[in-house]
Short mmCIF file of C-alpha atoms (C1' of nucleotides) in Angstrom, two decimals:
data_model
loop_
_atom_site.label_atom_id
_atom_site.label_comp_id
_atom_site.label_asym_id
_atom_site.label_seq_id
_atom_site.Cartn_x
_atom_site.Cartn_y
_atom_site.Cartn_z
CA UNK A 1 -16.60 21.95 16.97
CA UNK A 2 -14.25 23.08 14.29
CA UNK A 3 -16.19 23.01 11.00
CA UNK A 4 -19.62 24.38 10.43
CA UNK A 5 -22.60 22.32 11.77
CA UNK A 6 -23.07 18.95 9.91
CA UNK A 7 -19.61 18.55 8.12
CA UNK A 8 -18.01 15.66 9.78
CA UNK A 9 -14.30 15.50 9.92
CA UNK A 10 -13.01 15.67 6.40
CA UNK A 11 -10.91 12.82 5.03
CA UNK A 12 -7.49 13.85 5.20
CA UNK A 13 -6.30 11.19 2.79
CA UNK A 14 -8.48 12.35 0.11
CA UNK A 15 -7.78 15.94 0.61
CA UNK A 16 -3.92 15.70 0.50
CA UNK A 17 -4.04 13.32 -2.44
CA UNK A 18 -6.17 15.47 -4.59
CA UNK A 19 -4.04 18.59 -3.71
CA UNK A 20 -1.16 16.59 -4.90
CA UNK A 21 -2.77 15.49 -8.08
CA UNK A 22 -4.09 18.81 -8.89
CA UNK A 23 -0.64 20.43 -8.46
CA UNK A 24 -1.35 22.37 -5.52
CA UNK A 25 1.17 20.66 -3.51
CA UNK A 26 4.30 20.38 -5.53
CA UNK A 27 6.97 17.36 -5.91
CA UNK A 28 9.60 17.82 -3.31
CA UNK A 29 7.62 20.02 -1.00
CA UNK A 30 7.77 18.91 2.68
CA UNK A 31 4.75 18.17 4.46
CA UNK A 32 4.82 18.42 8.36
CA UNK A 33 2.11 17.08 10.74
CA UNK A 34 1.66 20.32 12.18
CA UNK A 35 1.31 22.12 8.87
CA UNK A 36 -1.31 19.61 7.71
CA UNK A 37 -3.15 19.60 10.89
CA UNK A 38 -3.46 23.33 11.04
CA UNK A 39 -4.38 23.68 7.13
CA UNK A 40 -7.00 20.89 7.46
CA UNK A 41 -8.33 21.69 10.88
CA UNK A 42 -7.70 18.45 12.48
CA UNK A 43 -5.37 17.08 14.98
CA UNK A 44 -2.10 15.14 14.10
CA UNK A 45 -3.35 11.73 14.76
CA UNK A 46 -5.64 11.41 11.45
CA UNK A 47 -2.97 13.14 9.58
CA UNK A 48 -0.62 10.67 10.35
CA UNK A 49 -2.75 7.98 9.31
CA UNK A 50 -3.38 9.49 6.08
CA UNK A 51 0.59 9.81 5.46
CA UNK A 52 0.89 6.15 6.17
CA UNK A 53 -1.55 5.57 3.43
CA UNK A 54 0.01 8.17 1.07
CA UNK A 55 3.21 6.50 1.62
CA UNK A 56 2.00 2.83 0.74
CA UNK A 57 0.64 4.65 -2.49
CA UNK A 58 3.86 5.79 -3.24
CA UNK A 59 2.83 9.65 -3.42
CA UNK A 60 4.87 10.78 -0.66
CA UNK A 61 8.28 9.53 0.75
CA UNK A 62 9.35 9.55 4.30
CA UNK A 63 12.22 11.48 5.73
CA UNK A 64 13.72 10.02 8.64
CA UNK A 65 12.13 11.81 11.58
CA UNK A 66 11.36 14.69 9.50
CA UNK A 67 7.78 13.95 7.90
CA UNK A 68 7.31 13.35 4.29
CA UNK A 69 7.97 15.06 0.91
CA UNK A 70 5.44 15.06 -1.98
CA UNK A 71 7.25 12.47 -4.21
CA UNK A 72 8.89 13.54 -7.64
CA UNK A 73 9.22 11.27 -10.50
CA UNK A 74 12.10 11.02 -12.82
CA UNK A 75 11.85 10.18 -16.53
CA UNK A 76 13.05 6.84 -15.62
CA UNK A 77 10.11 6.42 -13.27
CA UNK A 78 7.83 7.23 -15.81
CA UNK A 79 9.21 4.70 -18.22
CA UNK A 80 9.27 1.94 -15.86
CA UNK A 81 5.82 2.68 -14.44
CA UNK A 82 4.38 2.82 -17.69
CA UNK A 83 5.83 -0.49 -18.66
CA UNK A 84 4.05 -1.95 -15.84
CA UNK A 85 0.77 -0.38 -16.52
CA UNK A 86 1.02 -1.32 -20.30
CA UNK A 87 1.32 -5.06 -19.08
CA UNK A 88 -1.39 -4.85 -16.49
CA UNK A 89 -3.83 -2.90 -18.68
CA UNK A 90 -3.20 -4.84 -21.64
CA UNK A 91 -3.87 -8.02 -19.64
CA UNK A 92 -7.09 -6.45 -18.39
CA UNK A 93 -8.06 -5.59 -21.96
CA UNK A 94 -7.48 -9.09 -22.99
CA UNK A 95 -9.48 -10.59 -20.25
CA UNK A 96 -12.21 -8.14 -20.88
CA UNK A 97 -12.47 -9.18 -24.32
CA UNK A 98 -12.91 -12.71 -22.95
CA UNK A 99 -15.10 -12.27 -20.02
CA UNK A 100 -17.04 -9.00 -20.68
CA UNK A 101 -21.08 -9.29 -20.54
CA UNK A 102 -23.11 -7.67 -23.24
CA UNK A 103 -24.39 -5.06 -20.62
CA UNK A 104 -20.82 -4.16 -19.90
CA UNK A 105 -20.01 -3.84 -23.68
CA UNK A 106 -22.97 -1.46 -23.97
CA UNK A 107 -21.57 0.54 -21.26
CA UNK A 108 -18.34 0.83 -22.83
CA UNK A 109 -20.22 2.02 -26.18
CA UNK A 110 -21.81 4.71 -24.10
CA UNK A 111 -18.40 5.93 -22.69
CA UNK A 112 -17.05 6.20 -26.08
CA UNK A 113 -20.09 8.10 -27.19
CA UNK A 114 -19.80 10.43 -24.41
CA UNK A 115 -16.16 10.98 -25.07
CA UNK A 116 -16.97 11.79 -28.54
CA UNK A 117 -19.54 14.27 -27.37
CA UNK A 118 -17.27 15.95 -25.21
CA UNK A 119 -14.56 15.98 -28.01
CA UNK A 120 -17.36 17.71 -30.79
CA UNK A 121 -18.13 20.17 -27.93
CA UNK A 122 -14.94 21.52 -29.01
CA UNK A 123 -12.86 24.36 -27.71
CA UNK A 124 -11.13 22.47 -25.22
CA UNK A 125 -10.81 24.86 -22.28
CA UNK A 126 -9.91 23.68 -18.79
CA UNK A 127 -13.55 22.76 -17.85
CA UNK A 128 -14.08 20.58 -21.02
CA UNK A 129 -10.55 19.06 -20.07
CA UNK A 130 -12.11 17.50 -16.79
CA UNK A 131 -14.97 16.26 -18.70
CA UNK A 132 -12.67 14.31 -21.04
CA UNK A 133 -10.59 13.04 -18.36
CA UNK A 134 -13.74 11.63 -16.90
CA UNK A 135 -14.93 10.06 -20.06
CA UNK A 136 -11.44 8.50 -20.35
CA UNK A 137 -11.37 7.31 -16.79
CA UNK A 138 -14.79 5.76 -17.20
CA UNK A 139 -13.88 3.86 -20.37
CA UNK A 140 -10.74 2.51 -18.62
CA UNK A 141 -12.41 1.42 -15.45
CA UNK A 142 -15.31 -0.51 -17.45
CA UNK A 143 -12.54 -2.40 -18.98
CA UNK A 144 -11.03 -3.06 -15.63
CA UNK A 145 -14.25 -4.37 -14.23
CA UNK A 146 -14.93 -6.37 -17.34
CA UNK A 147 -11.76 -8.33 -16.63
CA UNK A 148 -13.62 -9.75 -13.36
CA UNK A 149 -10.25 -9.53 -11.57
CA UNK A 150 -10.66 -7.39 -8.47
CA UNK A 151 -6.98 -7.85 -7.57
CA UNK A 152 -5.95 -6.74 -11.05
CA UNK A 153 -8.31 -3.67 -10.63
CA UNK A 154 -6.54 -3.05 -7.38
CA UNK A 155 -3.06 -3.15 -8.92
CA UNK A 156 -3.94 -1.08 -11.66
CA UNK A 157 -5.19 1.41 -9.39
CA UNK A 158 -1.79 1.66 -7.77
CA UNK A 159 0.05 2.33 -11.15
CA UNK A 160 -2.67 4.84 -12.48
CA UNK A 161 -1.82 7.59 -10.01
CA UNK A 162 1.32 8.64 -11.85
CA UNK A 163 -0.23 10.07 -14.95
CA UNK A 164 -2.75 11.76 -12.59
CA UNK A 165 0.28 13.44 -10.76
CA UNK A 166 1.36 14.90 -14.30
CA UNK A 167 -2.00 15.74 -15.42
CA UNK A 168 -1.03 14.67 -18.83
CA UNK A 169 -4.51 15.53 -20.29
CA UNK A 170 -3.76 19.32 -19.68
CA UNK A 171 -1.34 19.21 -22.51
CA UNK A 172 -3.52 17.44 -25.29
CA UNK A 173 -4.57 19.46 -28.17
CA UNK A 174 -7.58 18.67 -29.82
CA UNK A 175 -5.86 16.54 -32.45
CA UNK A 176 -4.35 14.43 -29.83
CA UNK A 177 -7.47 13.83 -27.93
CA UNK A 178 -9.43 12.93 -31.24
CA UNK A 179 -6.32 10.35 -31.70
CA UNK A 180 -6.96 8.93 -28.35
CA UNK A 181 -10.66 8.59 -28.97
CA UNK A 182 -9.85 6.50 -32.20
CA UNK A 183 -7.70 4.15 -30.17
CA UNK A 184 -10.56 3.76 -27.64
CA UNK A 185 -12.57 2.87 -30.72
CA UNK A 186 -10.16 0.50 -31.67
CA UNK A 187 -9.93 -1.26 -28.21
CA UNK A 188 -13.74 -1.35 -27.96
CA UNK A 189 -13.95 -3.12 -31.37
CA UNK A 190 -11.42 -5.57 -30.17
CA UNK A 191 -13.35 -6.23 -27.22
CA UNK A 192 -16.84 -6.50 -28.88
CA UNK A 193 -15.68 -9.22 -31.14
CA UNK A 194 -13.90 -11.10 -28.19
CA UNK A 195 -10.60 -11.05 -29.86
CA UNK A 196 -8.03 -11.26 -27.12
CA UNK A 197 -4.77 -10.54 -28.83
CA UNK A 198 -6.17 -7.60 -30.57
CA UNK A 199 -7.57 -6.15 -27.28
CA UNK A 200 -4.25 -6.69 -25.55
CA UNK A 201 -2.17 -5.20 -28.18
CA UNK A 202 -4.43 -2.14 -28.82
CA UNK A 203 -4.64 -1.38 -25.06
CA UNK A 204 -0.81 -1.70 -24.71
CA UNK A 205 -0.26 0.59 -27.68
CA UNK A 206 -2.59 3.12 -26.13
CA UNK A 207 -0.88 3.14 -23.04
CA UNK A 208 2.38 3.57 -24.56
CA UNK A 209 1.36 6.57 -26.54
CA UNK A 210 0.10 8.03 -23.21
CA UNK A 211 3.49 7.26 -21.93
CA UNK A 212 5.25 9.22 -24.70
CA UNK A 213 2.94 12.12 -24.36
CA UNK A 214 3.79 12.56 -20.70
CA UNK A 215 7.69 12.06 -21.65
CA UNK A 216 7.33 14.78 -24.34
CA UNK A 217 6.00 17.12 -21.57
CA UNK A 218 7.94 16.24 -18.61
CA UNK A 219 10.73 18.79 -18.67
CA UNK A 220 8.13 21.44 -18.07
CA UNK A 221 7.54 20.12 -14.49
CA UNK A 222 9.67 17.39 -13.59
CA UNK A 223 11.96 19.50 -11.74
CA UNK A 224 10.79 19.76 -8.07
CA UNK A 225 9.85 22.64 -6.06
CA UNK A 226 13.40 23.45 -4.72
CA UNK A 227 15.69 23.14 -7.68
CA UNK A 228 18.73 24.93 -6.17
CA UNK A 229 19.27 23.22 -2.83
CA UNK A 230 18.71 19.48 -3.51
CA UNK A 231 20.32 16.42 -2.31
CA UNK A 232 19.88 14.02 -5.13
CA UNK A 233 20.72 10.54 -3.75
CA UNK A 234 19.37 9.40 -0.47
CA UNK Q 1 12.92 3.75 -1.67
CA UNK Q 2 9.34 3.27 -1.50
CA UNK Q 3 9.40 1.46 1.88
CA UNK Q 4 10.18 3.26 4.87
CA UNK Q 5 10.34 0.68 7.45
CA UNK Q 6 12.74 2.18 9.82
CA UNK Q 7 12.34 -0.18 12.94
CA UNK Q 8 13.85 1.46 16.09
CA UNK Q 9 11.94 -0.40 18.95
CA UNK Q 10 9.30 -3.21 18.14
CA UNK Q 11 7.92 -2.87 14.87
CA UNK Q 12 4.21 -3.68 14.99
CA UNK Q 13 3.92 -4.11 11.27
CA UNK Q 14 6.56 -6.58 10.92
CA UNK Q 15 5.38 -8.54 14.05
CA UNK Q 16 1.61 -8.82 12.88
CA UNK Q 17 2.72 -9.54 9.19
CA UNK Q 18 5.11 -12.55 10.49
CA UNK Q 19 2.33 -13.79 12.70
CA UNK Q 20 -0.14 -13.79 10.04
CA UNK Q 21 2.30 -15.51 7.40
CA UNK Q 22 3.23 -18.01 9.99
CA UNK Q 23 -0.23 -19.09 10.78
CA UNK Q 24 -0.33 -17.75 14.24
CA UNK Q 25 -3.02 -15.41 13.24
CA UNK Q 26 -5.75 -17.35 11.15
CA UNK Q 27 -7.69 -15.91 8.21
CA UNK Q 28 -10.98 -14.53 9.72
CA UNK Q 29 -9.51 -13.77 13.11
CA UNK Q 30 -10.70 -10.31 14.48
CA UNK Q 31 -7.85 -8.05 15.66
CA UNK Q 32 -8.73 -5.23 18.09
CA UNK Q 33 -6.53 -2.55 18.71
CA UNK Q 34 -6.54 -3.22 22.27
CA UNK Q 35 -5.71 -6.91 21.89
CA UNK Q 36 -2.75 -6.01 19.69
CA UNK Q 37 -1.54 -3.29 21.84
CA UNK Q 38 -1.59 -5.63 24.94
CA UNK Q 39 0.03 -8.40 23.14
CA UNK Q 40 2.81 -6.54 21.78
CA UNK Q 41 3.19 -4.19 24.66
CA UNK Q 42 2.79 -0.79 22.90
CA UNK Q 43 0.06 1.75 22.94
CA UNK Q 44 -2.73 1.83 20.36
CA UNK Q 45 -1.07 4.66 18.15
CA UNK Q 46 1.45 2.50 16.49
CA UNK Q 47 -1.00 -0.38 16.26
CA UNK Q 48 -3.39 1.75 14.24
CA UNK Q 49 -0.61 2.90 11.97
CA UNK Q 50 0.50 -0.77 11.42
CA UNK Q 51 -3.03 -1.59 10.61
CA UNK Q 52 -3.19 0.86 7.96
CA UNK Q 53 -0.27 -0.50 6.35
CA UNK Q 54 -1.56 -4.15 6.45
CA UNK Q 55 -4.71 -2.86 4.97
CA UNK Q 56 -2.84 -1.41 2.17
CA UNK Q 57 -1.20 -4.72 1.72
CA UNK Q 58 -4.36 -6.58 1.54
CA UNK Q 59 -3.38 -8.86 4.33
CA UNK Q 60 -6.30 -7.54 6.75
CA UNK Q 61 -9.61 -6.00 5.87
CA UNK Q 62 -11.22 -3.43 7.82
CA UNK Q 63 -14.80 -3.93 9.41
CA UNK Q 64 -16.65 -0.61 9.92
CA UNK Q 65 -16.04 0.74 13.39
CA UNK Q 66 -14.96 -2.97 14.30
CA UNK Q 67 -11.21 -3.14 13.82
CA UNK Q 68 -9.90 -5.47 11.27
CA UNK Q 69 -9.77 -9.16 10.29
CA UNK Q 70 -7.11 -11.21 8.98
CA UNK Q 71 -7.93 -11.76 5.42
CA UNK Q 72 -9.13 -14.86 4.13
CA UNK Q 73 -8.52 -16.17 0.34
CA UNK Q 74 -10.69 -18.12 -1.73
CA UNK Q 75 -9.63 -20.33 -4.58
CA UNK Q 76 -10.79 -17.67 -7.11
CA UNK Q 77 -8.42 -15.25 -5.09
CA UNK Q 78 -5.49 -17.70 -5.49
CA UNK Q 79 -6.18 -17.96 -9.18
CA UNK Q 80 -6.41 -14.16 -9.95
CA UNK Q 81 -3.48 -13.41 -8.01
CA UNK Q 82 -1.37 -15.96 -9.61
CA UNK Q 83 -2.45 -14.71 -13.09
CA UNK Q 84 -1.08 -11.40 -12.11
CA UNK Q 85 1.88 -12.69 -10.51
CA UNK Q 86 2.93 -14.77 -13.51
CA UNK Q 87 2.34 -11.63 -15.78
CA UNK Q 88 4.73 -9.53 -13.51
CA UNK Q 89 7.34 -12.13 -12.63
CA UNK Q 90 7.50 -13.19 -16.30
CA UNK Q 91 8.06 -9.80 -17.29
CA UNK Q 92 10.72 -9.63 -14.92
CA UNK Q 93 12.45 -12.54 -15.91
CA UNK Q 94 12.42 -11.26 -19.47
CA UNK Q 95 13.94 -7.89 -18.35
CA UNK Q 96 16.32 -9.74 -16.40
CA UNK Q 97 17.52 -11.71 -19.26
CA UNK Q 98 18.11 -8.31 -21.12
CA UNK Q 99 19.75 -6.20 -18.26
CA UNK Q 100 21.36 -8.56 -15.96
CA UNK Q 101 25.08 -7.97 -15.18
CA UNK Q 102 27.41 -10.77 -15.06
CA UNK Q 103 27.94 -10.44 -11.36
CA UNK Q 104 23.98 -10.74 -11.00
CA UNK Q 105 23.96 -13.78 -12.94
CA UNK Q 106 26.63 -15.32 -10.78
CA UNK Q 107 24.70 -14.66 -7.91
CA UNK Q 108 21.87 -16.31 -9.38
CA UNK Q 109 24.10 -19.51 -9.92
CA UNK Q 110 25.07 -19.21 -6.30
CA UNK Q 111 21.55 -19.28 -5.22
CA UNK Q 112 20.72 -22.11 -7.36
CA UNK Q 113 23.82 -24.19 -6.00
CA UNK Q 114 22.42 -23.34 -2.59
CA UNK Q 115 19.32 -24.52 -3.42
CA UNK Q 116 20.68 -27.70 -4.62
CA UNK Q 117 22.94 -28.12 -1.49
CA UNK Q 118 19.88 -27.76 0.62
CA UNK Q 119 18.07 -30.57 -1.43
CA UNK Q 120 20.58 -33.10 -1.24
CA UNK Q 121 20.95 -32.32 2.51
CA UNK Q 122 17.60 -34.35 2.01
CA UNK Q 123 15.07 -35.54 4.74
CA UNK Q 124 13.38 -32.38 4.44
CA UNK Q 125 12.13 -31.76 7.99
CA UNK Q 126 10.56 -28.45 9.40
CA UNK Q 127 13.81 -26.80 9.55
CA UNK Q 128 15.09 -27.53 6.00
CA UNK Q 129 11.82 -26.32 4.54
CA UNK Q 130 12.92 -23.02 6.02
CA UNK Q 131 16.25 -23.21 4.17
CA UNK Q 132 14.70 -24.13 0.80
CA UNK Q 133 12.19 -21.23 1.11
CA UNK Q 134 15.22 -18.81 1.69
CA UNK Q 135 16.94 -20.04 -1.27
CA UNK Q 136 13.84 -19.69 -3.46
CA UNK Q 137 13.16 -16.23 -2.37
CA UNK Q 138 16.78 -15.48 -2.85
CA UNK Q 139 16.68 -16.74 -6.63
CA UNK Q 140 13.59 -14.83 -7.29
CA UNK Q 141 14.64 -11.55 -5.68
CA UNK Q 142 17.89 -11.65 -7.77
CA UNK Q 143 15.69 -11.81 -10.87
CA UNK Q 144 13.61 -9.00 -9.62
CA UNK Q 145 16.60 -6.88 -8.83
CA UNK Q 146 18.07 -7.87 -12.16
CA UNK Q 147 15.19 -6.43 -14.06
CA UNK Q 148 16.32 -3.12 -12.79
CA UNK Q 149 12.80 -1.67 -12.44
CA UNK Q 150 12.18 -0.94 -8.79
CA UNK Q 151 8.58 -0.27 -9.27
CA UNK Q 152 8.21 -3.76 -10.70
CA UNK Q 153 9.90 -5.07 -7.73
CA UNK Q 154 7.65 -3.18 -5.47
CA UNK Q 155 4.53 -4.51 -7.37
CA UNK Q 156 5.84 -8.00 -7.24
CA UNK Q 157 6.44 -7.79 -3.49
CA UNK Q 158 2.60 -6.87 -3.21
CA UNK Q 159 1.30 -10.06 -4.98
CA UNK Q 160 4.11 -12.38 -3.43
CA UNK Q 161 2.61 -12.32 0.18
CA UNK Q 162 -0.04 -14.66 -0.88
CA UNK Q 163 1.96 -17.73 -1.26
CA UNK Q 164 3.60 -16.85 1.98
CA UNK Q 165 0.17 -16.93 3.59
CA UNK Q 166 -0.62 -20.56 2.24
CA UNK Q 167 2.82 -21.63 3.14
CA UNK Q 168 2.78 -23.69 0.24
CA UNK Q 169 6.34 -25.00 0.68
CA UNK Q 170 5.31 -27.03 3.50
CA UNK Q 171 3.43 -29.35 1.39
CA UNK Q 172 6.20 -29.79 -1.18
CA UNK Q 173 7.55 -33.30 -0.98
CA UNK Q 174 11.27 -34.02 -2.10
CA UNK Q 175 10.24 -34.71 -5.50
CA UNK Q 176 8.24 -31.66 -6.05
CA UNK Q 177 11.20 -29.60 -4.74
CA UNK Q 178 13.56 -31.22 -7.08
CA UNK Q 179 11.07 -30.15 -9.87
CA UNK Q 180 11.10 -26.70 -8.80
CA UNK Q 181 14.95 -26.54 -8.76
CA UNK Q 182 14.97 -27.98 -12.13
CA UNK Q 183 12.69 -24.98 -13.26
CA UNK Q 184 15.19 -22.61 -11.70
CA UNK Q 185 17.82 -24.14 -13.55
CA UNK Q 186 15.89 -23.53 -16.93
CA UNK Q 187 15.14 -20.02 -16.21
CA UNK Q 188 18.72 -19.55 -15.15
CA UNK Q 189 19.81 -20.88 -18.42
CA UNK Q 190 17.51 -18.64 -20.39
CA UNK Q 191 18.73 -15.61 -18.51
CA UNK Q 192 22.28 -16.56 -18.98
CA UNK Q 193 22.07 -16.77 -22.58
CA UNK Q 194 19.84 -13.40 -22.70
CA UNK Q 195 16.85 -15.24 -24.27
CA UNK Q 196 13.88 -12.96 -23.36
CA UNK Q 197 11.05 -15.01 -24.67
CA UNK Q 198 12.55 -18.13 -23.12
CA UNK Q 199 13.06 -16.61 -19.69
CA UNK Q 200 9.48 -15.16 -19.63
CA UNK Q 201 8.01 -18.30 -20.58
CA UNK Q 202 10.06 -20.45 -18.26
CA UNK Q 203 9.00 -18.09 -15.41
CA UNK Q 204 5.46 -18.07 -16.17
CA UNK Q 205 5.45 -21.90 -16.36
CA UNK Q 206 7.18 -22.02 -13.02
CA UNK Q 207 4.70 -19.64 -11.52
CA UNK Q 208 1.68 -21.47 -12.72
CA UNK Q 209 3.16 -24.75 -11.34
CA UNK Q 210 3.51 -22.94 -7.91
CA UNK Q 211 -0.40 -21.81 -8.36
CA UNK Q 212 -1.50 -25.58 -9.04
CA UNK Q 213 0.32 -26.62 -6.01
CA UNK Q 214 -1.44 -24.17 -4.01
CA UNK Q 215 -4.66 -24.96 -5.51
CA UNK Q 216 -4.17 -28.73 -4.81
CA UNK Q 217 -3.81 -28.21 -1.16
CA UNK Q 218 -6.04 -25.14 -0.53
CA UNK Q 219 -9.08 -27.11 0.46
CA UNK Q 220 -7.11 -27.72 3.82
CA UNK Q 221 -7.19 -24.33 5.06
CA UNK Q 222 -9.27 -22.17 2.85
CA UNK Q 223 -11.75 -21.94 5.40
CA UNK Q 224 -11.32 -19.54 8.26
CA UNK Q 225 -10.56 -19.65 11.96
CA UNK Q 226 -13.84 -21.15 12.60
CA UNK Q 227 -12.41 -24.44 11.76
CA UNK Q 228 -10.09 -26.23 13.90
CA UNK Q 229 -6.57 -24.77 13.89
CA UNK Q 230 -4.27 -26.67 11.64
CA UNK Q 231 -0.53 -26.89 11.56
CA UNK Q 232 0.59 -28.05 8.23
CA UNK Q 233 3.51 -30.72 8.16
CA UNK Q 234 2.99 -31.84 11.62
"C1'" DA C 1 -42.66 -16.95 23.35
"C1'" DA C 2 -41.07 -13.49 20.42
"C1'" DT C 3 -40.04 -8.79 19.52
"C1'" DT C 4 -38.71 -4.04 20.24
"C1'" DC C 5 -36.49 -0.65 22.77
"C1'" DC C 6 -33.14 1.06 26.12
"C1'" DA C 7 -28.96 1.02 29.13
"C1'" DT C 8 -24.63 -0.97 29.20
"C1'" DT C 9 -20.17 -2.34 27.19
"C1'" DT C 10 -16.83 -2.41 23.78
"C1'" DT C 11 -14.20 -0.43 20.53
"C1'" DT C 12 -12.78 2.75 17.43
"C1'" DG C 13 -11.88 8.07 16.16
"C1'" DT C 14 -9.69 12.26 17.77
"C1'" DA C 15 -7.25 15.41 20.63
"C1'" DT C 16 -3.17 16.59 23.30
"C1'" DG C 17 0.85 16.21 26.52
"C1'" DC C 18 5.42 14.46 26.99
"C1'" DA C 19 9.84 12.44 25.71
"C1'" DA C 20 13.06 11.57 22.06
"C1'" DT C 21 15.30 12.67 18.12
"C1'" DT C 22 17.31 15.44 14.54
"C1'" DC C 23 18.46 19.88 12.46
"C1'" DG C 24 20.56 24.36 12.41
"C1'" DG C 25 23.76 27.55 13.95
"C1'" DC C 26 27.50 29.38 17.15
"C1'" DG C 27 31.61 29.32 19.28
"C1'" DG C 28 36.01 27.26 20.40
"C1'" DG C 29 40.17 24.83 18.92
"C1'" DG C 30 43.58 23.35 15.53
"C1'" DC Z 1 40.68 29.91 7.85
"C1'" DC Z 2 38.49 25.50 8.61
"C1'" DC Z 3 36.69 21.78 11.32
"C1'" DC Z 4 34.50 19.90 15.36
"C1'" DG Z 5 31.23 19.50 18.97
"C1'" DC Z 6 27.65 21.46 21.90
"C1'" DC Z 7 22.98 23.76 22.65
"C1'" DG Z 8 18.48 25.27 21.47
"C1'" DA Z 9 14.63 24.92 18.18
"C1'" DA Z 10 11.65 22.15 15.71
"C1'" DT Z 11 9.16 18.16 14.93
"C1'" DT Z 12 8.13 13.37 15.20
"C1'" DG Z 13 6.76 8.88 18.04
"C1'" DC Z 14 4.32 7.25 21.61
"C1'" DA Z 15 1.24 7.33 25.24
"C1'" DT Z 16 -3.16 8.25 27.20
"C1'" DA Z 17 -7.52 10.84 27.86
"C1'" DC Z 18 -12.04 11.64 26.15
"C1'" DA Z 19 -16.03 11.32 22.92
"C1'" DA Z 20 -18.72 8.92 19.61
"C1'" DA Z 21 -20.61 4.98 17.53
"C1'" DA Z 22 -22.00 0.27 17.31
"C1'" DA Z 23 -22.95 -4.18 19.43
"C1'" DT Z 24 -24.74 -6.64 23.23
"C1'" DG Z 25 -27.84 -8.20 26.58
"C1'" DG Z 26 -31.83 -7.78 29.07
"C1'" DA Z 27 -36.51 -6.21 30.29
"C1'" DA Z 28 -40.83 -4.91 29.19
"C1'" DT Z 29 -44.57 -5.26 26.13
"C1'" DT Z 30 -47.59 -7.68 22.76
#
DNA sequence: AATTCCATTTTTGTATGCAATTCGGCGGGG
DNA sequence: CCCCGCCGAATTGCATACAAAAATGGAATT
């Protein structure tokens, strides 16, 4: 009825989530059901369900009887979340070192090669940033899968949205990307020779470097959409 | 913070959750929206939202176009989840050792004393089991709070539902409860003297003992609803 | 007797109406 | 001049109607 033939109802959850991650919806912005249903061309019911899910993800926070606002993260949030992420991803890397199959190891090698190709295709303009992000995500996901603990994968997925929100890769320069690639190689080597401690430590170090990168740039956009009229505590 | 949870009338989410935890709704049982709305006396709309939230918690799993079923956990699930729990709670204990206030330490002492009182009030019949669970939860929650990392607390809350589902405390005998109490004392001592490594290790050990206790009894009810309903400790 | 196909039944997905609640401003009183 | 309470507007929470998809059961056919 509403959309051109064939297109079934769009997924509200995915639509809003990507809008937040891509920065089209800014932290602090209020989202009313009516606004979203108008924008997306669906009724309020599916919008409500999507909001419930986004709340569970921690991407939006509910305001009593007044809908939700896009969540804003403080420096402290970043530090705390990255602590957890380092813990979980380090654990995952350690288990991956133990439990990886040879096929998975090959896939990791491939992911690193791809990463390298993206990098040598230099001139990292926006479009290439996206490719690099894909390669990076692929590598990490392969490690999560190799840990053979679906619950762990699930938990990591929860803490991984934050760096997405900050879109930290947009601020990487070529040198920093090369550094990240080197770290991936270290991790890969540790997993290849099944050295649990090394893999764990290398991954943790890698994560903390990512954290510091975010912290270094957070002042750029940590402030929410409305700086002036703001009630801090709630 | 992250949890909205403003309950005005009858909160469907809480009602269904406690029903699952208390074992009134058995793993594998299918929950249709109509059934729940009839049972709880509300319309389908709030039921749907509650289901979305329970899905995010992992307490129910959706069936394509067929509603949800109460999730059932395998031994492997238990092992994997407890690995994560040991990781997170150990981390929390370590940070609690570092960042606890003296007041929080006092509260922990109080929680341990209460625990001890419940124990010496022996003859652990059903009712006392509940008290002991409360004391246990209180102690752990105090540690989580003392870590001063809300995100960590949030994540732990996600992995802590599992032992609730298995209601492991119902199978503890007096001796085992005394052992658990001793472990709490150890953890408390470590936190008191701000020994990070000790606190972490003691907590991890404590968690793994809980895991083994669950694993030892899991065969009793790991299977789903199709088996005869079972009320532990009766 | 087994299988396939169709009609019926169940049950979810979506849309919308209505009541309840909260916010924002406005006017009166101290 | 400032504070307090009231009224209208905005917006969610819940209930219900309707449509669509999947299962279910039965009948006809091989």
